[in-house]
GROMACS .gro file of C-alpha atoms in nm:
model
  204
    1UNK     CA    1  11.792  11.060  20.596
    2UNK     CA    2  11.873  11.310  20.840
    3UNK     CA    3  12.134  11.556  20.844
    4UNK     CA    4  12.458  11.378  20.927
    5UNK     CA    5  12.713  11.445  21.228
    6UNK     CA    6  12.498  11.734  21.360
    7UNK     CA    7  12.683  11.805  21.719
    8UNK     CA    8  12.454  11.703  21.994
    9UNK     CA    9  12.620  11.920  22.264
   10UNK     CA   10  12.671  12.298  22.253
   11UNK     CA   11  12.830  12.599  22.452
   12UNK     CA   12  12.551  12.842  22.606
   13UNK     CA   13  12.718  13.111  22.332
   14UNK     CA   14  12.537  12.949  22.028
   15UNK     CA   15  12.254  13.159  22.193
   16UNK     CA   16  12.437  13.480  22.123
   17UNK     CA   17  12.291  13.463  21.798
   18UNK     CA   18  11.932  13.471  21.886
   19UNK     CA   19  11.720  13.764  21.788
   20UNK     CA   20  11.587  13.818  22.094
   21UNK     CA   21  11.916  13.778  22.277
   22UNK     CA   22  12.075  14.061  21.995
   23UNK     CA   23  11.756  14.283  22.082
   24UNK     CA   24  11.828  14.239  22.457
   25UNK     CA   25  12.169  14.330  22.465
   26UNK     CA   26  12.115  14.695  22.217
   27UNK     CA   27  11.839  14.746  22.473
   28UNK     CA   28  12.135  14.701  22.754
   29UNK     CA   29  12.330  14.913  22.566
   30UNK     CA   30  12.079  15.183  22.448
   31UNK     CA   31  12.036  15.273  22.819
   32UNK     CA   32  12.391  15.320  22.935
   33UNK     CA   33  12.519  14.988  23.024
   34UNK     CA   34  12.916  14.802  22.900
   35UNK     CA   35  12.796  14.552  22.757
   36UNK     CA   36  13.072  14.338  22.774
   37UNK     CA   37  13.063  14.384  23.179
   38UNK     CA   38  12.695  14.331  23.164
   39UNK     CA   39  12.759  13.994  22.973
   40UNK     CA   40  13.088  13.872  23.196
   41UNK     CA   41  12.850  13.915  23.501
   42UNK     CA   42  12.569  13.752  23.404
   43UNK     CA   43  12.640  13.503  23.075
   44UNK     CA   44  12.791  13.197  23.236
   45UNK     CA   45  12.949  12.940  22.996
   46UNK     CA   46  12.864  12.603  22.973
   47UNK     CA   47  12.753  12.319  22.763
   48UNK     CA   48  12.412  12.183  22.665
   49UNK     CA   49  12.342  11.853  22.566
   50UNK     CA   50  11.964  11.790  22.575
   51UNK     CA   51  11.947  11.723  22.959
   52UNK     CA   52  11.588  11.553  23.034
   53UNK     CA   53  11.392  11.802  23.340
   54UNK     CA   54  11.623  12.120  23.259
   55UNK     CA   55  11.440  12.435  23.256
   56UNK     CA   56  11.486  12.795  23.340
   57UNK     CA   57  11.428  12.745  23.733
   58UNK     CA   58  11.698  12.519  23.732
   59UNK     CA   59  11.912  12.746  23.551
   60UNK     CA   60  11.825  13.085  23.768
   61UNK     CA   61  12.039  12.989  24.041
   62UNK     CA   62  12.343  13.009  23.790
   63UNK     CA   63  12.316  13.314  23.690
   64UNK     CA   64  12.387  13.629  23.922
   65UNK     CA   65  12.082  13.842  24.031
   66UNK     CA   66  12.056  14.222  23.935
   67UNK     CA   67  12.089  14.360  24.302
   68UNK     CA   68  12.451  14.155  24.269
   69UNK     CA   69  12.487  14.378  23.950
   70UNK     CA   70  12.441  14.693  24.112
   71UNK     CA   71  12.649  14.597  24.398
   72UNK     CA   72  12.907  14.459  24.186
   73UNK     CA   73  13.003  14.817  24.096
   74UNK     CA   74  12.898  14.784  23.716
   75UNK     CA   75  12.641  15.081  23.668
   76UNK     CA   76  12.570  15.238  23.368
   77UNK     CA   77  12.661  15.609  23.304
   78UNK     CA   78  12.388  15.806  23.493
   79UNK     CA   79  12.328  16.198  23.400
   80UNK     CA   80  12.291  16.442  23.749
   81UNK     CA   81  11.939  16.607  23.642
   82UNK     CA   82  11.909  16.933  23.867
   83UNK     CA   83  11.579  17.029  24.021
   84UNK     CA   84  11.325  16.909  24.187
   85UNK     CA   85  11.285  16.639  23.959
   86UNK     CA   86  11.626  16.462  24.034
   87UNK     CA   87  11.521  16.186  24.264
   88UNK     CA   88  11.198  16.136  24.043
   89UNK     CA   89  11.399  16.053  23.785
   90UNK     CA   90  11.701  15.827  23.923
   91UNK     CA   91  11.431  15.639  24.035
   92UNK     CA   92  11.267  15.626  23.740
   93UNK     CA   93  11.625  15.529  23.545
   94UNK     CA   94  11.668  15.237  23.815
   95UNK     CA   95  11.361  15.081  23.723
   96UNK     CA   96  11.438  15.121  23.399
   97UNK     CA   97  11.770  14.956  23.430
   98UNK     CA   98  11.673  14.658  23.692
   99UNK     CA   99  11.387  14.575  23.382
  100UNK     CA  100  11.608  14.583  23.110
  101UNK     CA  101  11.877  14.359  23.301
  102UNK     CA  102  11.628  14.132  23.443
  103UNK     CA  103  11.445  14.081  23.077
  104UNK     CA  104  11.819  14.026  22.981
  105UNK     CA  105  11.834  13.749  23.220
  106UNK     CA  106  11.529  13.592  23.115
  107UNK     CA  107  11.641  13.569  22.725
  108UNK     CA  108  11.951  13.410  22.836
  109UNK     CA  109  11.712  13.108  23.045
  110UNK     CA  110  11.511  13.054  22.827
  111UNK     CA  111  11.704  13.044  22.539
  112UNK     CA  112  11.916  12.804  22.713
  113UNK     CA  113  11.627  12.593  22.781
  114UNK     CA  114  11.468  12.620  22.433
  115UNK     CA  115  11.809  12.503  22.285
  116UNK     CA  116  11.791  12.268  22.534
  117UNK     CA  117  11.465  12.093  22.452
  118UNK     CA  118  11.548  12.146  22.079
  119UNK     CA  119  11.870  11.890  22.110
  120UNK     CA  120  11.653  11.693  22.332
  121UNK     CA  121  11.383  11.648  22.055
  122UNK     CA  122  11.646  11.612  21.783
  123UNK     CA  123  11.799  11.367  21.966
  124UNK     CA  124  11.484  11.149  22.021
  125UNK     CA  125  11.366  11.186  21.672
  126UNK     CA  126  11.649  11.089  21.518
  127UNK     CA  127  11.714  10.750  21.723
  128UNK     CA  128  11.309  10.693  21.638
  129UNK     CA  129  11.434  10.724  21.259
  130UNK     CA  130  11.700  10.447  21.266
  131UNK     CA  131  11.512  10.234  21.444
  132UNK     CA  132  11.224  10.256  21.179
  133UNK     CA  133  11.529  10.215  20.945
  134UNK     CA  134  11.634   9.882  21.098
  135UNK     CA  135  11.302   9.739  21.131
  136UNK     CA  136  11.237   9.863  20.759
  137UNK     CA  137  11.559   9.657  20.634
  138UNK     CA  138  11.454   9.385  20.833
  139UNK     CA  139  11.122   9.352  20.679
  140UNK     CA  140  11.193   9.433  20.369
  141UNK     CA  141  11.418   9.080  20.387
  142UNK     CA  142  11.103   8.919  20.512
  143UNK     CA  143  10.895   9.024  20.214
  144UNK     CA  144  11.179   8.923  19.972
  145UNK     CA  145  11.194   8.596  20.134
  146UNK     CA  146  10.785   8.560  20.064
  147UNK     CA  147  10.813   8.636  19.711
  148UNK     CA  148  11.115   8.371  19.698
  149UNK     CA  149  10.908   8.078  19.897
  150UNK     CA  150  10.590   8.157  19.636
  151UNK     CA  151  10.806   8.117  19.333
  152UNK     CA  152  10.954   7.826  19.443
  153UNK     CA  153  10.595   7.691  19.572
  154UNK     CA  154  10.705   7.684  19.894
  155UNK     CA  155  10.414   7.957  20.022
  156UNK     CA  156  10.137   8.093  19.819
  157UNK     CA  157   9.985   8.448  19.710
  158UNK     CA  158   9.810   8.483  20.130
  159UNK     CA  159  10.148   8.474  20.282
  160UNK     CA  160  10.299   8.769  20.035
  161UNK     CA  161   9.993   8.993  20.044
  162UNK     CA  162  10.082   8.959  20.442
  163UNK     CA  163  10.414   9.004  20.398
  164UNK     CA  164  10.347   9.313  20.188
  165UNK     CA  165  10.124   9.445  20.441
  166UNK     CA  166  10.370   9.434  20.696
  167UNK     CA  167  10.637   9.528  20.497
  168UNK     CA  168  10.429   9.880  20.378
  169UNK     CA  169  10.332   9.991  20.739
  170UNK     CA  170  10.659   9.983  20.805
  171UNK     CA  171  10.820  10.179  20.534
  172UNK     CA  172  10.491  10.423  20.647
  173UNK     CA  173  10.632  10.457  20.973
  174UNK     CA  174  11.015  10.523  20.867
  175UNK     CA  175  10.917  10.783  20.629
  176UNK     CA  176  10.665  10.946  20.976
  177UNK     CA  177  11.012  10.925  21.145
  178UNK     CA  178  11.246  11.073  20.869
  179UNK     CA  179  10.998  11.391  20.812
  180UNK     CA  180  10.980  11.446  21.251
  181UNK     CA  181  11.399  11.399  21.224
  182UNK     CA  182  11.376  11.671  20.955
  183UNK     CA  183  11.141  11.905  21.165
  184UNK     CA  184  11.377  11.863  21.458
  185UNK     CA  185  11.680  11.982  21.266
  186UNK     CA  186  11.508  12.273  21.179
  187UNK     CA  187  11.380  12.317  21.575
  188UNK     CA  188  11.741  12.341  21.640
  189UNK     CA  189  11.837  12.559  21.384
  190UNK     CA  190  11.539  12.826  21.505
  191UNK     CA  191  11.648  12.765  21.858
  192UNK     CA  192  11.973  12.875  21.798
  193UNK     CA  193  11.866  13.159  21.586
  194UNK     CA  194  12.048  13.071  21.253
  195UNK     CA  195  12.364  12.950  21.381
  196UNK     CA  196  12.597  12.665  21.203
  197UNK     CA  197  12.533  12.405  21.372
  198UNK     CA  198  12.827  12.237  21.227
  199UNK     CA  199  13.074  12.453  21.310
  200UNK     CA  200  12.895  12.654  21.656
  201UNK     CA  201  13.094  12.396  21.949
  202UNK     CA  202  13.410  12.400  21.754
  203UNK     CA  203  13.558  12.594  22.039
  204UNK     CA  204  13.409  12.399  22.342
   0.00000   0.00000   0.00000
């Protein structure tokens, strides 16, 4: 059976715990930038709950661009090189810094998306799962109720063997559904790069 009670809605911080996010934000640091400014301006909270058609073009518009960032006063600490080399080089450190705040950007969509589509699929799989269940339970009674009619002479050996039949494609078909419920939980737990996900919305 499938993990129980696993939250199906999340704040956009479960990301935080990504790898890729982590890398991102030493990279943001390595090169000058406050973090924590760097995040206020550009991490917006909210929550995700599997929303069908999401996706990072969707998202862009909620996040702020990184001309806004420089205009926005937040600039990381820049050293005055002397000679004729100066301008070279603060252009050089601008590109550097617009790339390393716009692959920022990018982690955060699609790591919002990827969590996204994760809860999504989780979601889906597990409703497929109890449905199998139900049908399972429900023709399990059926097959019972064969074996019941042939021992009473009511039915004979045909009507069990096709009872059986039914009853085992079933149970195939449950078990398909319990394994992709399984896979899906662990989708989740890679999307949000090893967080609990018991205990990761307990603040939303």
């Amino acid at each position: 059976m499938p993990l129980n009670n696993i939250p199906l809605k999340y704040s956009t911080e479960i990301i935080q715990n990504r790898p890729d996010y982590i890398s991102r934000e030493a990279n943001i640091k390595r090169i000058g930038f406050d973090v924590k400014a760097v995040r206020r301006e550009f991490f917006q909270r909210f929550i995700i709950f599997g929303q069908i058609g999401l996706n990072a073009y969707h998202l862009d518009s909620l996040f702020n661009s990184v001309s806004q960032m420089f205009s926005a006063g937040i600039l990381p600490s820049i050293d005055l090189f002397t000679g004729g080399r100066k301008i070279a080089m603060l252009k050089l450190k601008k590109f550097e810094y617009e790339e390393a705040l716009n692959d920022y950007q990018k982690t955060i969509l699609d790591g919002i998306k990827e969590m996204n589509t994760a809860i999504l699929q989780y979601n889906e799989a597990v409703q497929n799962y109890l449905q199998s269940k139900n049908r399972l339970d429900m023709q399990k009674k059926t097959y019972s109720l064969a074996l019941d009619k042939r021992d009473i002479g009511a039915s004979g050996d045909l009507e069990v063997l096709y009872a059986r039949q039914a009853y085992l494609a079933v149970k195939k078909e449950e078990v398909s559904n319990k394994i992709n419920s399984v896979i899906a939980t662990i989708g989740m737990y890679k999307a949000s790069g090893g967080a609990d996900l018991y205990k990761i919305d307990e603040n939303i």
